Coordinates of C-alpha atoms in Angstrom, one line a residue:
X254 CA -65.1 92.0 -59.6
X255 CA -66.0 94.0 -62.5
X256 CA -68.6 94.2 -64.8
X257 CA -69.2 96.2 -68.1
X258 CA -71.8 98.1 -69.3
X259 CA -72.1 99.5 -72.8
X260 CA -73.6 102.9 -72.5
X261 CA -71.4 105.9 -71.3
X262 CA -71.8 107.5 -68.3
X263 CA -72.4 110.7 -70.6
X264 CA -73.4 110.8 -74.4
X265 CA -70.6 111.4 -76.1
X266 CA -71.7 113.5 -79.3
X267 CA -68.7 114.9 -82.0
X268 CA -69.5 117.0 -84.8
X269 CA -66.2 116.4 -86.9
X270 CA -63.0 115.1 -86.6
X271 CA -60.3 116.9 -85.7
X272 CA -56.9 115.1 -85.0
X273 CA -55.5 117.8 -83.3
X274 CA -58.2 117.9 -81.1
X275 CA -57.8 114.4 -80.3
X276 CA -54.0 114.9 -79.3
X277 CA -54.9 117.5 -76.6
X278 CA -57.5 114.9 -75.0
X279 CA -55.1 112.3 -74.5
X280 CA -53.8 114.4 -71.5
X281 CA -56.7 113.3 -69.5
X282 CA -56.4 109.6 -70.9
X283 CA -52.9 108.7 -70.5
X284 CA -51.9 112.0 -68.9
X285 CA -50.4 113.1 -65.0
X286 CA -53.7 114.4 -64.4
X287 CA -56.1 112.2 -66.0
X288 CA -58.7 109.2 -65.4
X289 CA -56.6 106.6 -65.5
X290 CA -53.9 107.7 -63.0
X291 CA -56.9 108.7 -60.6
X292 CA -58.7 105.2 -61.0
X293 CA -55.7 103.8 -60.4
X294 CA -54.5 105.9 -57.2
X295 CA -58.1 105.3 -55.7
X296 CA -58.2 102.0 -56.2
X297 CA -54.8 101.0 -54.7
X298 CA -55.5 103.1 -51.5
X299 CA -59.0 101.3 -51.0
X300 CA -57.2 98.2 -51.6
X301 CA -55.4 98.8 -48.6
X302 CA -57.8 101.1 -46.6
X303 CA -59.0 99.6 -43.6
X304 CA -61.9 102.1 -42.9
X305 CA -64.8 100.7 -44.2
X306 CA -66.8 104.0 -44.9
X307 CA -63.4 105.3 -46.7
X308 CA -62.9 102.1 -48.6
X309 CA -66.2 102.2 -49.9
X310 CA -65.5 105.6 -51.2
X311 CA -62.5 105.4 -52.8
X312 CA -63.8 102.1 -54.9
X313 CA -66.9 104.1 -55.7
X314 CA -64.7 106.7 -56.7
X315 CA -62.0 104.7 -58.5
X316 CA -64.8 102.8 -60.7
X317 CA -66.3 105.7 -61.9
X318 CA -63.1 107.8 -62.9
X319 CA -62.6 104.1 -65.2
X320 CA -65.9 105.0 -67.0
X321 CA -64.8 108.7 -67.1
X322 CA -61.3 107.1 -68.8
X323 CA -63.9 105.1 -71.3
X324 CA -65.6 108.7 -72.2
X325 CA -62.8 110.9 -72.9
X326 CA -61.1 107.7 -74.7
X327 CA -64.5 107.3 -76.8
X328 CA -64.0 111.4 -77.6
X329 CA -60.0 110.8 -78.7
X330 CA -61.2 107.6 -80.6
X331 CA -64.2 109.7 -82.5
X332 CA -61.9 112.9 -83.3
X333 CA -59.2 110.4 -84.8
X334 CA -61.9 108.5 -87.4
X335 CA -61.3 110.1 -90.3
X336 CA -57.7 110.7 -90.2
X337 CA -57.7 106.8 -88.8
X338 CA -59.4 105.5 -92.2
X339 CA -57.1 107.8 -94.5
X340 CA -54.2 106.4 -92.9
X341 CA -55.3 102.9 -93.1
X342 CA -56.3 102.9 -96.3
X343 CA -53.9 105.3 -98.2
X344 CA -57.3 106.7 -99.6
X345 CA -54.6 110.0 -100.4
X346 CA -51.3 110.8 -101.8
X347 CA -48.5 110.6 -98.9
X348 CA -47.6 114.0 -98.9
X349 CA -50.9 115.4 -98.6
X350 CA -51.8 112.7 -95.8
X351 CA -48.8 114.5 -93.4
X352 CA -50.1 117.7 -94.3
X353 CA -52.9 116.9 -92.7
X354 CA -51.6 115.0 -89.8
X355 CA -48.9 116.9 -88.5
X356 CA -50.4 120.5 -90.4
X357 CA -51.0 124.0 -88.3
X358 CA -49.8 123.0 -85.0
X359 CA -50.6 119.3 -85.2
X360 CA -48.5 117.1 -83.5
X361 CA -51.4 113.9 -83.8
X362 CA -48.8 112.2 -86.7
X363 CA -47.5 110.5 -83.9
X364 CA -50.4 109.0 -82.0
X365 CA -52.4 108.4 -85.4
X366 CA -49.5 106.3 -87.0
X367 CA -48.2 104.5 -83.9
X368 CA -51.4 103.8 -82.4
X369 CA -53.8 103.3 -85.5
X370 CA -56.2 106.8 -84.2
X371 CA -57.1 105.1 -81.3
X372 CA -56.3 106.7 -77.7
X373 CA -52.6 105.8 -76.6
X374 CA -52.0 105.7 -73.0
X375 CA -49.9 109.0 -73.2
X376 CA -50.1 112.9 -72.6
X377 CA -50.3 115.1 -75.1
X378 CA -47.1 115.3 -75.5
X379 CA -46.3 111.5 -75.8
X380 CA -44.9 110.8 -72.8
X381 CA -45.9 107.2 -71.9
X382 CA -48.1 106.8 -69.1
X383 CA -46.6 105.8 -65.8
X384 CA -47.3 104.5 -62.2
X385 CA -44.9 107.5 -61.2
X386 CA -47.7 109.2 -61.8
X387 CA -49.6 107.4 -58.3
X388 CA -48.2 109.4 -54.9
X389 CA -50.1 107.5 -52.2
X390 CA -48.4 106.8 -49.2
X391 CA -51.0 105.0 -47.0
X392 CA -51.2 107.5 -44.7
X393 CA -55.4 108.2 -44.7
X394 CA -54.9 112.2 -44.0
X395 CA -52.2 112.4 -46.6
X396 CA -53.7 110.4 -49.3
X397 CA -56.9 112.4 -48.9
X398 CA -55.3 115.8 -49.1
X399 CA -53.3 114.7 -52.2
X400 CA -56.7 113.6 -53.7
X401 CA -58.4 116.4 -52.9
X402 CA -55.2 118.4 -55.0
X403 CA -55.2 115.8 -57.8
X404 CA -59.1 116.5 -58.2
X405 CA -58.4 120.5 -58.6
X406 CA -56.3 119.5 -61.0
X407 CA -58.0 117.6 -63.2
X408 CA -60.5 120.2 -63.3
X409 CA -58.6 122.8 -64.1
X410 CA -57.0 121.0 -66.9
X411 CA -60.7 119.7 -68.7
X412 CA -61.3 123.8 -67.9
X413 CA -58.0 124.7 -70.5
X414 CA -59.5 121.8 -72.8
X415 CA -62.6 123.0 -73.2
X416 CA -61.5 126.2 -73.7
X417 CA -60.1 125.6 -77.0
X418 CA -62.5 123.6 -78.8
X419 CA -65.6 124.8 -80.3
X420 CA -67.3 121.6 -80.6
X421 CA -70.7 121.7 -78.3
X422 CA -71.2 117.9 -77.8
X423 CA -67.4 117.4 -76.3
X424 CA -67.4 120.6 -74.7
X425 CA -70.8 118.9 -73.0
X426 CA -69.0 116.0 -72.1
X427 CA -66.0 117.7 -71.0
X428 CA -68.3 119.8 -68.8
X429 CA -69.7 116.5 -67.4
X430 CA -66.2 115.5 -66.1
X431 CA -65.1 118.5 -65.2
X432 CA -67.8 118.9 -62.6
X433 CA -67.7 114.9 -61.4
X434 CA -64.3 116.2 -60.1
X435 CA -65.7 118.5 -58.1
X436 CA -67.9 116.5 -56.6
X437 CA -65.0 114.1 -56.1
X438 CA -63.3 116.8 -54.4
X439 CA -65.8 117.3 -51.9
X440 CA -66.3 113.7 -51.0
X441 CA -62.8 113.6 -50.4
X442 CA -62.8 116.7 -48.5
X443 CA -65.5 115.5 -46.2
X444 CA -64.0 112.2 -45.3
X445 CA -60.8 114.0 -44.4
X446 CA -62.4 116.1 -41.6
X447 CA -64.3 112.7 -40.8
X448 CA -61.4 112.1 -39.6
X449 CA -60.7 113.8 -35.9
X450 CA -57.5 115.1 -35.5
X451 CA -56.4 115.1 -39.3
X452 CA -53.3 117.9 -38.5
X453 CA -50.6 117.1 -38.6
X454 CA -50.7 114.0 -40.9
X455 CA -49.5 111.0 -39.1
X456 CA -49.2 109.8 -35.5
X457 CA -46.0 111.9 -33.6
X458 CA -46.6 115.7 -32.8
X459 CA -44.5 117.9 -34.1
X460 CA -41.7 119.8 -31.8
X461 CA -43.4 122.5 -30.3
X462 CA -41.1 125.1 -30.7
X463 CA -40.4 124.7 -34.5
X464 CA -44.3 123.8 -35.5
X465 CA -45.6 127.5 -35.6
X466 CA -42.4 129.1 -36.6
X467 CA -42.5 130.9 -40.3
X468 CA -38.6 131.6 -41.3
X469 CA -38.2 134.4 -43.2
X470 CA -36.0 133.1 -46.0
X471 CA -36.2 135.3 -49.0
X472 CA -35.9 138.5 -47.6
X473 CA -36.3 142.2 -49.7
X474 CA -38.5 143.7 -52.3
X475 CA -41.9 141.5 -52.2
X476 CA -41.8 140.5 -48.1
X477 CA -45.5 140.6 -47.7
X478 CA -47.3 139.3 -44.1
X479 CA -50.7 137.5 -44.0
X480 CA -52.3 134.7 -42.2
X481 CA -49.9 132.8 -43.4
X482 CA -47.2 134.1 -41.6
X483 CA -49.2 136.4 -38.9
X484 CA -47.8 137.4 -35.5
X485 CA -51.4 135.9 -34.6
X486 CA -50.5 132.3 -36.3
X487 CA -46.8 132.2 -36.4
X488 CA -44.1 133.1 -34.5
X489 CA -42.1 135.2 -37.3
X490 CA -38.7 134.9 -37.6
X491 CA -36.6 137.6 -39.8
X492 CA -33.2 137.8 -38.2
X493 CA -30.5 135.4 -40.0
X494 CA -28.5 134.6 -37.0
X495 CA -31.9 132.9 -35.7
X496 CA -32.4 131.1 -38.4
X497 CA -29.0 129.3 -38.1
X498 CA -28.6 126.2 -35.8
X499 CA -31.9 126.1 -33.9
X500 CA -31.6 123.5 -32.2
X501 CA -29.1 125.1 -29.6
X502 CA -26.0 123.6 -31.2
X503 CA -22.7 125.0 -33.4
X504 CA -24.8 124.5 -36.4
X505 CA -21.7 122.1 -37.8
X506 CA -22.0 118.8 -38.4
X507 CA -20.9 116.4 -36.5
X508 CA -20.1 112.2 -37.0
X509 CA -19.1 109.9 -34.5
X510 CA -15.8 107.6 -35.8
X511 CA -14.1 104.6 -34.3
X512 CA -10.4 105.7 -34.5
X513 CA -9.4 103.1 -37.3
X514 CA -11.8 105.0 -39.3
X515 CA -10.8 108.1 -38.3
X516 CA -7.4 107.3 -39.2
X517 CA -7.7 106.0 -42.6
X518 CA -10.0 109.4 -43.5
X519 CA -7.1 111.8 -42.1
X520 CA -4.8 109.5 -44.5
X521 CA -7.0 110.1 -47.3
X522 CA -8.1 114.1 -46.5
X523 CA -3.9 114.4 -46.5
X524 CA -3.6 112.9 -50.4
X525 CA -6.1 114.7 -51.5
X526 CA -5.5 117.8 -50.1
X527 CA -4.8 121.2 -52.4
X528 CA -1.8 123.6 -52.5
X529 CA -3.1 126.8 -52.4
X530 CA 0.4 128.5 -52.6
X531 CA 1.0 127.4 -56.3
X532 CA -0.6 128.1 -59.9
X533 CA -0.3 125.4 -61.8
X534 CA -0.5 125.3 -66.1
X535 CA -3.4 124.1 -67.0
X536 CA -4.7 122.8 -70.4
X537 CA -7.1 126.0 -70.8
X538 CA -4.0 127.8 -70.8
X539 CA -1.9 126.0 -72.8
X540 CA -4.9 126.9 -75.7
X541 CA -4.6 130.2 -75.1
X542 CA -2.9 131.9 -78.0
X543 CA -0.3 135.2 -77.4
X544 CA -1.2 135.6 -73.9
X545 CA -4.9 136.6 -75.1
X546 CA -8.4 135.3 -73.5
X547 CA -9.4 131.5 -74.7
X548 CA -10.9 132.3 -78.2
X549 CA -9.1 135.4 -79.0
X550 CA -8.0 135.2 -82.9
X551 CA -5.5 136.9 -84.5

């Protein structure tokens, strides 16, 4: 169960309202990245985690990401009071009023008049929030590593949105969360190398003789070597012809058919089949006009 407590997690402390401002939050609210599609990604793994140190984790981790979602919704809701009480009470003429609202960059017209100034499960850009959003796969060493990504980004996006504000008390607060994802990220990190062997992900081994292979795909100007594709780490393979039908075979596929079906799909294959020995009119060159390209005016 859950139970609610009244004071924030972090003082929340605005020094003016700014719409705009407002708008950009709601990317951690409603957004890919944000608190509610990490609550909710945490808590459906530990739902079904049967690890009891990792289940206690996650719902740790889950129920504070839910108070982070009631901060950075408290911060949208505080931006959005004035332009919230103009709108609701017509206090100014209508023109002057979208000025405002949708002036200099401001795309909050849409969140202020649909959703009264208050934070709208959305991104920044509107997009309604979704479960899409969730990529667990109940696979402990996979779920962890996405985690640990989906931390790294949430940081780096409350790093972009305290970069354009000026205001010190939500900059503060946006600190505050930033670094609780790093913290988050090293809680997941440590509970994946808990877990001994966590490579590959899953049960089955990989086949040997593909699973330190680096293919040389995109070959020409750029082809740079490292440890990620080191003679030392990888055995490195450049020529084409290599690359084609490992496993041994023609490299062509191959289907196995009763002859009834086999029948019927030679039947069809010969209908459909082209001429290659004719040209046939078509209706791009019936428009053509005086034997000129499509377009051509005279």
């Amino acid at each position: 169960m859950f139970a609610h407590n009244k004071r924030l997690q972090y003082t929340v402390r605005v020094s003016e309202c700014n719409p705009a401002l407002a708008n950009l939050m709601l990317e951690q609210f409603g957004g890919p990245q944000g608190e509610l599609a990490a609550a909710m990604r945490y808590f459906t793994q530990a739902l079904a985690e049967d690890d009891p140190g990792r289940k206690d984790m996650l719902l740790d981790i889950a129920t504070e990401e839910l108070s982070h979602l009631e901060v950075i919704g408290t911060i949208v809701g505080m931006l959005n009071k004035g332009g919230k009480g103009k709108l609701a009470e017509g206090a100014e003429e209508q023109a002057q009023m979208f000025r405002e609202l949708q002036g200099a960059g401001n795309d909050s017209h849409v969140t202020q008049v649909l959703y009264g100034g208050g934070p709208a499960l959305t991104n920044s850009g509107g997009q309604l929030w979704t479960a899409g959003y969730i990529d667990s796969i109940g696979e402990p060493t996979a779920d962890l590593r996405s985690n640990i990504a989906a931390e790294a980004r949430a940081k780096i996006i409350y790093e972009r949105l305290i970069n354009v504000t000026a205001d010190a008390g939500v900059r503060e607060a946006l600190g505050f969360l930033m670094t609780r994802e790093i913290a988050h990220q090293q809680s997941f990190e440590k509970a994946l190398y808990a877990i001994e062997p966590n490579f590959p992900p899953g049960k089955l081994p990989g086949k040997p003789e593909f699973a330190n292979m680096y293919v040389n795909t995109s070959q020409g100007e750029g082809d740079m070597r490292g440890p990620w594709n080191s003679d030392d780490n990888f055995q490195f393979v450049s020529d084409r012809e290599k690359m084609l039908a490992m496993d041994g075979g023609s490299g062509l596929p191959e289907v196995g058919m009763t002859d009834q079906q086999r029948s019927v799909l030679t039947q069809m294959a010969q209908r459909t089949r082209s001429n290659p020995s004719i040209n046939p009119e078509t209706g791009a060159d019936l428009g053509r006009s005086g034997g000129q390209p499509q377009g051509t005016r005279h």
